[in-house]
Amino acid sequence: MDFLKQNDTKVECRNQITIRIASMSIYLLGFFFAMFLCNCVHLLLRPISQPRIIAESMVGLLLSNLEFVRSRFLNDSEVQQTLNNIVDAIMVCHMFVVGLEIDPNIFLQLTLPEAKVAYSGVLSTFVLACLITPLLNISKQSNAVFSSCLAIVLAGTDSPLLTRLITDLKIGKSDIGRFIVDAGIHSDVVSILLIAIGYLIFDPDKNFQNRSVIMMLKMMAILVFQTLLASKVVPSVMNWVNDENPEGKPMKGSHLVVALAFIILICSMSPVVGYSKVLSAFLVGLFMPREGRISKMMIGKVNYIFRTIFYPLFFFWVGTEAKLSEFEAAKIASWGKIIIPFIIATSGKVVGSVVSGLLLGFHWPESVATGLLLNIKGHFQVYLAINAYRMNVISMSTSIALVFVTFLTIIYTPVVVAKIIERARRRSPTQKMALQCVNPVNELRILLCIRSPQDVNSAINFMEISRGPVNPGIMVFLTDMIDLTDQIAATLITQGEGIDAITVTDPTVVEMREKITQDVNAYLNDNCQGVSLRRMMALSTINNMHQDISILAEDLMIHLIILPFHKNQEEDGRLQVGHTGFRHINRKVLRNAPCSVGILVDRGLGKTVISRSSISLNAAVIFIGGKDDREALVYAGRVARHPGVKLTVIRFLLEAAGDSVSSRISKAKVNTSEHLEEMKIDDECFAEFYDKHVAGGRVAYVEKYLVNSGQTFSTLRSLEGQYGLFIVGRGGRVNSVLTVGMSDWEECPELGPIGDILSASDFSVTASVLIIQQHSLKGELDGLHDEFSIM
């Protein structure tokens, strides 16, 4: 009998294990099916730019409210409790990472415009909600503390979700995108901290009754101790782990376990005495150091896992707690609990943003857009709405209504961003400011930038060869690029308004500008025909100087900006390493300029004495094709008119002969519709240049038939020593076989493949190079540039 009982026990255990494994398999299959549905719904919503959280919420709520799902999965209390524990763990980790991503020094930045806009939005929404929400009877019992808590939630912002939406909608690098993200962080931090303080004073499990003084003191002491450990002791542990595990080496498992265990221990302190584990995790993360390998790994891994796995599970849990069939749709009050809180939150944010924006000098449309985007709510607000029902503070119908309010604050986001982009596009140039588009009867307007007196001679010679016909001539705005240091900033004097409002009295700057002015005036006194000149100044820090140059170009309706190469020529003819700051300026101007841009690599142009009575400069323009080469060709047409310049146009053509594999591939690349259309435009532009300058014998013409980029390189090298100035396009070529692969070894990508080869340190020390990029209208292809400015 004992033997039979043992066998029965074994069989029963085996059956239980089999049932458990089968149940787990079904749960996993259900989870993967839900993930599949999330991806499908997200793809369907992509045409209207809806974020992934909308797809996750739709799938989670619908699946968890299906009757057979509830009967199969959710009638089991053990399954429901497990799901609750998983979601609580998810929110603890989520809030810990939210706090970890925020710099605690944010509290020292209260005077920044972002902080002012954020706090004014929080304040206006809080006041409006406190006045109106008590009239809605949202809580089961009239409770002023709950109404205040709800007002804080409505006044908050889900900054992680806001950051992700701003990035996904492609305005994260713009000034308004960066501004909104920073303001969202301020709004998020202040609202969560107010909730954390409220939890310390009031007990939500007991209908928000005041806690005893002893309990408050106990919680406060634990929180202070926890914060001190997070801000003072944890950095030492992190530094030790980071030192033992440098970047590039696998992290030791024991060190990782020690670090994580120590963090979990600290997060667990205040919940022991009854404080919220979610808020505790946020506070620990907020005061922990963000630097170091451990912190970066936690942020990256946790965000990735949550985004791909746990967030769909979170909304499935929301659906299990919020049974949609119990939403009292027949009652007008139920819909009022959705619409009125949404209006309160939205109007409060917009009013606060507009008022503070007007005081800060922002345009009101951008202020309205900022307020609408700062109204975004997310996972934390949904979690609070469900927990309010679990604590029996509000009904299930009200809890569902508040969840829907959260979704409403997200749905309109793509529309707001689309309006921002549309307004930015309207404010960007509608006229192409390029040499190719200059009317022959109008003067050519050039913003000629120089860094020091060393650039003056090359600038003078550039003006000389660019002057073209005396009528209409050129208008040159000679602009000094001055780095705004603290020493120079202390000497600034503001007089009046406009471009010339600021005067620099620093002796070094004054002496430099006077020297430049004397040299330029000496040239103009002898050769003033066809050249008009104004002195300008781009006074800014290195990081912002590109903005000053672009603003000057836009205000002055410039056709061509000329920037000096960041490297200067040394006495032996070689180019020095150069100033990396000015290199970044050149790159940013190339990206953001409202007109065509040229970079002048001076290797002897400033030392040449250009005469109008005899040939003193041999120049060559290299034409392969594309918009930048066409722009270079148009500029070369002005140079060709100068009697002291002997110009040669060298056209690189793809050799049609040959039946090798590489030749057939080259032909296939050329015969695309886009390339054929570009070649047609190239031929028309070159034919016009040929008729004007080559046919009359003023310009020499050379054709080079090449097969690939290797022959292009060798041909360029063969030109060494023949010319004192090369004029080339930066790029803009469509699928050009003759330059493909050259970018792989570029030393200075801002010069383009041809300009980089001609400017290389092992090329001629006497050949200057002018690299030109044609202006492209913003929004012409994929919309505005990522770093557009609109604030």
Short mmCIF file of C-alpha atoms in Angstrom, two decimals, residues 278-650:
data_model
loop_
_atom_site.label_atom_id
_atom_site.label_comp_id
_atom_site.label_asym_id
_atom_site.label_seq_id
_atom_site.Cartn_x
_atom_site.Cartn_y
_atom_site.Cartn_z
CA VAL A 278 8.00 53.32 -6.78
CA LEU A 279 8.68 56.79 -5.40
CA SER A 280 11.60 55.44 -3.36
CA ALA A 281 13.22 54.06 -6.52
CA PHE A 282 12.80 57.43 -8.26
CA LEU A 283 14.46 59.34 -5.41
CA VAL A 284 17.39 56.90 -5.29
CA GLY A 285 17.88 57.16 -9.04
CA LEU A 286 17.64 60.95 -8.95
CA PHE A 287 20.50 61.34 -6.48
CA MET A 288 22.72 58.61 -7.89
CA PRO A 289 25.58 59.52 -10.29
CA ARG A 290 24.70 59.18 -13.99
CA GLU A 291 28.31 58.81 -15.13
CA GLY A 292 30.16 55.53 -15.31
CA ARG A 293 29.70 52.19 -16.95
CA ILE A 294 27.16 50.75 -14.49
CA SER A 295 24.77 53.70 -14.77
CA LYS A 296 24.95 53.83 -18.55
CA MET A 297 24.44 50.07 -18.77
CA MET A 298 21.39 50.19 -16.51
CA ILE A 299 19.83 53.05 -18.45
CA GLY A 300 20.45 51.40 -21.82
CA LYS A 301 19.47 47.83 -20.90
CA VAL A 302 16.41 48.72 -18.82
CA ASN A 303 15.03 51.13 -21.43
CA TYR A 304 15.54 48.59 -24.21
CA ILE A 305 13.95 45.69 -22.33
CA PHE A 306 11.01 47.78 -21.17
CA ARG A 307 10.40 49.28 -24.60
CA THR A 308 10.41 45.88 -26.34
CA ILE A 309 8.91 43.54 -23.73
CA PHE A 310 7.46 44.99 -20.56
CA TYR A 311 5.43 47.97 -21.78
CA PRO A 312 2.99 45.74 -23.78
CA LEU A 313 2.65 43.60 -20.64
CA PHE A 314 2.00 46.76 -18.61
CA PHE A 315 -1.05 47.69 -20.69
CA PHE A 316 -2.29 44.10 -20.57
CA TRP A 317 -2.23 44.48 -16.78
CA VAL A 318 -4.07 47.80 -17.09
CA GLY A 319 -6.81 45.97 -19.00
CA THR A 320 -7.06 43.25 -16.37
CA GLU A 321 -7.60 45.85 -13.65
CA ALA A 322 -9.81 48.18 -15.72
CA LYS A 323 -12.69 46.13 -17.08
CA LEU A 324 -13.98 48.16 -20.02
CA SER A 325 -17.48 46.71 -19.71
CA GLU A 326 -17.82 48.50 -16.36
CA PHE A 327 -17.21 51.91 -17.91
CA GLU A 328 -20.52 53.72 -17.47
CA ALA A 329 -20.79 54.94 -21.05
CA ALA A 330 -24.52 55.66 -20.72
CA LYS A 331 -23.86 58.40 -18.18
CA ILE A 332 -22.86 61.87 -19.32
CA ALA A 333 -20.82 62.30 -16.14
CA SER A 334 -18.52 59.46 -17.23
CA TRP A 335 -17.67 61.28 -20.45
CA GLY A 336 -17.32 64.51 -18.50
CA LYS A 337 -14.63 62.82 -16.39
CA ILE A 338 -12.68 62.26 -19.61
CA ILE A 339 -13.26 65.54 -21.39
CA ILE A 340 -13.06 68.03 -18.51
CA PRO A 341 -9.75 66.77 -16.98
CA PHE A 342 -8.27 66.71 -20.49
CA ILE A 343 -9.38 70.31 -21.09
CA ILE A 344 -8.07 71.36 -17.67
CA ALA A 345 -4.65 69.81 -18.26
CA THR A 346 -4.36 71.11 -21.82
CA SER A 347 -5.59 74.65 -21.24
CA GLY A 348 -3.54 74.99 -18.04
CA LYS A 349 -0.33 74.00 -19.81
CA VAL A 350 -1.05 76.22 -22.80
CA VAL A 351 -1.94 79.26 -20.68
CA GLY A 352 1.19 78.86 -18.54
CA SER A 353 3.43 78.40 -21.58
CA VAL A 354 1.94 81.35 -23.49
CA VAL A 355 2.17 83.76 -20.55
CA SER A 356 5.77 82.82 -19.73
CA GLY A 357 6.62 82.71 -23.44
CA LEU A 358 5.38 86.27 -23.94
CA LEU A 359 7.49 87.45 -21.00
CA LEU A 360 10.52 85.65 -22.47
CA GLY A 361 9.94 87.02 -25.98
CA PHE A 362 8.84 83.77 -27.70
CA HIS A 363 6.39 83.67 -30.61
CA TRP A 364 2.93 82.69 -29.40
CA PRO A 365 2.45 79.76 -31.86
CA GLU A 366 5.62 78.13 -30.51
CA SER A 367 4.46 78.79 -26.94
CA VAL A 368 1.13 77.09 -27.65
CA ALA A 369 2.91 74.12 -29.22
CA THR A 370 5.23 73.91 -26.20
CA GLY A 371 2.27 73.85 -23.82
CA LEU A 372 0.48 71.14 -25.81
CA LEU A 373 3.57 68.91 -25.87
CA LEU A 374 4.31 69.47 -22.16
CA ASN A 375 0.82 68.08 -21.49
CA ILE A 376 1.87 64.53 -22.42
CA LYS A 377 1.11 61.91 -19.78
CA GLY A 378 2.41 58.34 -19.79
CA HIS A 379 2.99 55.11 -17.90
CA PHE A 380 3.38 56.65 -14.44
CA GLN A 381 0.10 58.55 -14.69
CA VAL A 382 -1.73 55.41 -15.91
CA TYR A 383 -0.21 53.44 -13.03
CA LEU A 384 -1.48 56.05 -10.54
CA ALA A 385 -4.99 55.97 -12.06
CA ILE A 386 -5.21 52.17 -11.72
CA ASN A 387 -3.78 52.24 -8.18
CA ALA A 388 -6.38 54.82 -7.14
CA TYR A 389 -9.05 52.25 -8.06
CA ARG A 390 -7.17 49.42 -6.30
CA MET A 391 -7.08 51.58 -3.14
CA ASN A 392 -10.86 52.08 -3.47
CA VAL A 393 -10.46 55.86 -3.78
CA ILE A 394 -12.23 56.07 -7.16
CA SER A 395 -14.58 53.79 -9.09
CA MET A 396 -13.47 51.56 -11.93
CA SER A 397 -15.36 53.74 -14.44
CA THR A 398 -13.49 56.82 -13.21
CA SER A 399 -10.19 54.98 -13.33
CA ILE A 400 -10.84 54.01 -16.97
CA ALA A 401 -11.76 57.64 -17.73
CA LEU A 402 -8.44 58.89 -16.32
CA VAL A 403 -6.57 56.28 -18.38
CA PHE A 404 -8.34 57.58 -21.50
CA VAL A 405 -7.34 61.14 -20.54
CA THR A 406 -3.71 59.99 -20.66
CA PHE A 407 -4.15 58.60 -24.17
CA LEU A 408 -5.81 61.83 -25.36
CA THR A 409 -2.72 63.82 -24.35
CA ILE A 410 -0.60 61.60 -26.62
CA ILE A 411 -2.77 61.20 -29.71
CA TYR A 412 -2.56 64.82 -30.89
CA THR A 413 1.26 64.98 -30.58
CA PRO A 414 2.02 64.21 -34.28
CA VAL A 415 -0.37 66.98 -35.36
CA VAL A 416 1.35 69.53 -33.13
CA VAL A 417 4.80 68.51 -34.39
CA ALA A 418 3.57 68.68 -38.00
CA LYS A 419 2.40 72.26 -37.38
CA ILE A 420 5.80 73.14 -35.88
CA ILE A 421 7.57 71.79 -38.98
CA GLU A 422 5.09 73.52 -41.30
CA ARG A 423 5.63 76.86 -39.58
CA ALA A 424 9.41 76.41 -39.62
CA ARG A 425 9.28 75.59 -43.32
CA ARG A 426 7.27 78.76 -44.03
CA ARG A 427 9.87 80.82 -42.18
CA SER A 428 12.79 79.27 -44.07
CA PRO A 429 13.97 80.78 -47.38
CA THR A 430 11.61 80.32 -50.33
CA GLN A 431 14.10 81.72 -52.81
CA LYS A 432 17.15 79.73 -53.75
CA MET A 433 20.14 81.90 -52.83
CA ALA A 434 22.69 80.40 -55.20
CA LEU A 435 25.06 81.77 -57.84
CA GLN A 436 23.16 79.89 -60.50
CA CYS A 437 20.01 81.83 -59.63
CA VAL A 438 21.54 85.34 -59.55
CA ASN A 439 19.97 87.67 -62.08
CA PRO A 440 22.78 89.09 -64.33
CA VAL A 441 21.47 92.63 -63.76
CA ASN A 442 21.81 92.28 -59.96
CA GLU A 443 25.03 92.52 -58.00
CA LEU A 444 26.55 89.40 -56.49
CA ARG A 445 26.40 89.60 -52.68
CA ILE A 446 29.23 87.80 -50.87
CA LEU A 447 29.82 87.33 -47.13
CA LEU A 448 33.61 87.01 -46.99
CA CYS A 449 34.73 85.73 -43.58
CA ILE A 450 38.25 86.13 -42.20
CA ARG A 451 39.79 85.11 -38.89
CA SER A 452 42.93 87.27 -38.71
CA PRO A 453 45.12 89.67 -40.72
CA GLN A 454 46.79 86.58 -42.17
CA ASP A 455 43.65 85.97 -44.26
CA VAL A 456 43.48 89.51 -45.68
CA ASN A 457 45.67 89.05 -48.76
CA SER A 458 43.80 85.97 -49.92
CA ALA A 459 40.50 87.79 -49.27
CA ILE A 460 41.66 90.74 -51.38
CA ASN A 461 42.70 88.47 -54.25
CA PHE A 462 39.41 86.60 -53.99
CA MET A 463 37.53 89.90 -54.35
CA GLU A 464 39.73 90.81 -57.28
CA ILE A 465 39.11 87.65 -59.33
CA SER A 466 35.39 87.54 -58.36
CA ARG A 467 34.45 91.09 -59.35
CA GLY A 468 33.18 90.18 -62.82
CA PRO A 469 31.66 93.00 -64.91
CA VAL A 470 31.94 96.48 -63.42
CA ASN A 471 28.20 96.84 -63.77
CA PRO A 472 26.52 95.48 -61.64
CA GLY A 473 29.70 94.35 -59.80
CA ILE A 474 29.83 92.66 -56.40
CA MET A 475 28.86 93.66 -52.89
CA VAL A 476 31.28 92.18 -50.35
CA PHE A 477 30.53 92.06 -46.64
CA LEU A 478 33.99 91.50 -45.13
CA THR A 479 33.25 89.78 -41.81
CA ASP A 480 35.65 89.32 -38.91
CA MET A 481 35.10 86.02 -37.05
CA ILE A 482 35.77 86.88 -33.39
CA ASP A 483 35.59 84.30 -30.62
CA LEU A 484 33.58 85.81 -27.75
CA THR A 485 35.77 85.08 -24.71
CA ASP A 486 35.06 86.36 -21.19
CA GLN A 487 37.79 88.99 -21.66
CA ILE A 488 36.20 90.32 -24.86
CA ALA A 489 32.68 90.12 -23.43
CA ALA A 490 33.72 92.48 -20.63
CA THR A 491 34.61 95.17 -23.20
CA LEU A 492 31.35 95.18 -25.19
CA ILE A 493 29.36 98.38 -25.59
CA THR A 494 25.79 98.35 -26.94
CA GLN A 495 24.61 101.36 -28.90
CA GLY A 496 21.21 101.37 -30.60
CA GLU A 497 19.83 98.36 -32.46
CA GLY A 498 20.58 96.29 -35.53
CA ILE A 499 23.64 94.64 -36.99
CA ASP A 500 26.09 97.36 -35.92
CA ALA A 501 24.65 97.80 -32.41
CA ILE A 502 27.55 96.13 -30.58
CA THR A 503 31.03 97.63 -30.38
CA VAL A 504 34.10 95.79 -29.11
CA THR A 505 36.60 97.92 -27.21
CA ASP A 506 39.11 95.17 -26.46
CA PRO A 507 42.51 96.63 -27.57
CA THR A 508 43.65 93.44 -29.33
CA VAL A 509 40.44 93.15 -31.35
CA VAL A 510 40.39 96.86 -32.16
CA GLU A 511 44.00 96.75 -33.39
CA MET A 512 43.31 93.65 -35.51
CA ARG A 513 40.22 95.16 -37.13
CA GLU A 514 41.98 98.44 -37.84
CA LYS A 515 44.87 96.59 -39.52
CA ILE A 516 42.45 94.61 -41.70
CA THR A 517 40.53 97.78 -42.61
CA GLN A 518 43.72 99.61 -43.61
CA ASP A 519 44.86 96.79 -45.90
CA VAL A 520 41.46 96.46 -47.54
CA ASN A 521 41.08 100.24 -48.01
CA ALA A 522 44.51 100.34 -49.63
CA TYR A 523 43.29 97.81 -52.21
CA LEU A 524 39.98 99.60 -52.79
CA ASN A 525 41.70 102.97 -53.29
CA ASP A 526 43.52 101.52 -56.31
CA ASN A 527 40.89 99.04 -57.57
CA CYS A 528 37.46 100.21 -56.52
CA GLN A 529 35.60 99.68 -59.80
CA GLY A 530 32.92 97.00 -59.51
CA VAL A 531 33.58 96.29 -55.82
CA SER A 532 31.46 97.66 -52.97
CA LEU A 533 32.49 96.74 -49.44
CA ARG A 534 31.06 96.84 -45.94
CA ARG A 535 32.81 95.75 -42.76
CA MET A 536 30.90 93.30 -40.56
CA MET A 537 31.60 91.26 -37.45
CA ALA A 538 30.49 87.77 -36.35
CA LEU A 539 30.96 88.05 -32.60
CA SER A 540 30.05 84.84 -30.82
CA THR A 541 31.39 81.80 -29.04
CA ILE A 542 32.85 79.06 -31.19
CA ASN A 543 29.80 76.86 -30.57
CA ASN A 544 27.33 79.51 -31.76
CA MET A 545 29.28 81.39 -34.42
CA HIS A 546 27.69 79.40 -37.25
CA GLN A 547 24.32 80.83 -36.18
CA ASP A 548 25.65 84.41 -36.34
CA ILE A 549 27.07 83.81 -39.81
CA SER A 550 23.82 82.24 -41.04
CA ILE A 551 21.73 85.07 -39.58
CA LEU A 552 23.98 87.68 -41.20
CA ALA A 553 23.71 85.89 -44.54
CA GLU A 554 19.94 85.74 -44.31
CA ASP A 555 19.51 89.36 -43.21
CA LEU A 556 21.89 90.67 -45.89
CA MET A 557 20.43 88.44 -48.66
CA ILE A 558 23.81 86.88 -49.37
CA HIS A 559 24.36 84.61 -52.39
CA LEU A 560 27.72 83.15 -51.35
CA ILE A 561 29.48 82.73 -48.00
CA ILE A 562 33.25 82.27 -48.17
CA LEU A 563 34.90 80.66 -45.14
CA PRO A 564 38.64 80.26 -44.53
CA PHE A 565 39.87 76.69 -44.18
CA HIS A 566 40.62 75.85 -40.54
CA LYS A 567 44.26 75.08 -41.41
CA ASN A 568 46.79 77.85 -42.11
CA GLN A 569 49.86 77.49 -44.31
CA GLU A 570 53.22 77.40 -42.56
CA GLU A 571 56.49 78.80 -43.87
CA ASP A 572 57.48 75.51 -45.50
CA GLY A 573 54.21 75.53 -47.45
CA ARG A 574 52.53 72.73 -45.53
CA LEU A 575 49.22 73.17 -43.74
CA GLN A 576 49.29 73.13 -39.95
CA VAL A 577 46.90 71.08 -37.82
CA GLY A 578 44.57 74.06 -37.51
CA HIS A 579 41.87 75.16 -35.07
CA THR A 580 39.26 72.41 -34.58
CA GLY A 581 36.73 74.98 -33.37
CA PHE A 582 36.75 76.78 -36.73
CA ARG A 583 36.48 73.43 -38.47
CA HIS A 584 33.24 72.78 -36.59
CA ILE A 585 32.02 76.25 -37.59
CA ASN A 586 32.64 75.44 -41.26
CA ARG A 587 30.77 72.15 -40.97
CA LYS A 588 27.77 73.72 -39.25
CA VAL A 589 27.59 76.58 -41.75
CA LEU A 590 27.63 74.05 -44.59
CA ARG A 591 24.64 72.32 -42.98
CA ASN A 592 22.59 75.37 -42.04
CA ALA A 593 23.54 78.24 -44.37
CA PRO A 594 20.68 80.03 -46.19
CA CYS A 595 22.79 80.35 -49.36
CA SER A 596 25.71 78.78 -51.22
CA VAL A 597 28.94 78.27 -49.27
CA GLY A 598 32.59 78.17 -50.30
CA ILE A 599 35.62 77.07 -48.28
CA LEU A 600 38.90 78.66 -49.37
CA VAL A 601 42.07 76.65 -48.77
CA ASP A 602 44.81 79.28 -49.08
CA ARG A 603 48.14 77.85 -50.19
CA GLY A 604 49.60 80.80 -51.99
CA LEU A 605 46.61 82.74 -53.30
CA GLY A 606 47.33 85.49 -50.77
CA LYS A 607 50.97 85.70 -51.89
CA THR A 608 50.11 86.12 -55.57
CA VAL A 609 50.06 89.62 -57.01
CA ILE A 610 47.17 89.55 -59.46
CA SER A 611 47.58 92.04 -62.27
CA ARG A 612 44.90 93.23 -64.66
CA SER A 613 47.43 93.84 -67.44
CA SER A 614 49.04 90.37 -67.70
CA ILE A 615 48.37 86.74 -66.80
CA SER A 616 49.35 86.23 -63.15
CA LEU A 617 47.20 83.25 -62.06
CA ASN A 618 46.54 79.89 -63.69
CA ALA A 619 43.22 78.53 -62.47
CA ALA A 620 41.28 75.37 -63.24
CA VAL A 621 37.68 74.40 -62.62
CA ILE A 622 37.00 70.65 -62.44
CA PHE A 623 33.57 69.58 -63.65
CA ILE A 624 32.26 66.06 -63.07
CA GLY A 625 28.59 66.79 -62.62
CA GLY A 626 26.01 67.58 -59.97
CA LYS A 627 24.59 70.73 -58.43
CA ASP A 628 27.77 71.73 -56.59
CA ASP A 629 29.90 71.35 -59.73
CA ARG A 630 27.38 73.48 -61.62
CA GLU A 631 27.66 76.15 -58.93
CA ALA A 632 31.47 76.03 -59.18
CA LEU A 633 31.19 76.39 -62.96
CA VAL A 634 28.98 79.48 -62.62
CA TYR A 635 31.50 81.07 -60.25
CA ALA A 636 34.33 80.16 -62.63
CA GLY A 637 32.46 82.15 -65.29
CA ARG A 638 33.09 85.30 -63.24
CA VAL A 639 36.76 84.38 -62.77
CA ALA A 640 37.07 83.86 -66.54
CA ARG A 641 36.28 87.55 -67.10
CA HIS A 642 39.37 88.68 -65.21
CA PRO A 643 42.20 89.61 -67.62
CA GLY A 644 44.88 88.44 -65.17
CA VAL A 645 43.53 84.90 -64.83
CA LYS A 646 44.06 82.09 -67.32
CA LEU A 647 41.22 79.65 -66.69
CA THR A 648 41.01 76.05 -67.83
CA VAL A 649 37.88 73.96 -67.47
CA ILE A 650 38.61 70.25 -67.06
#
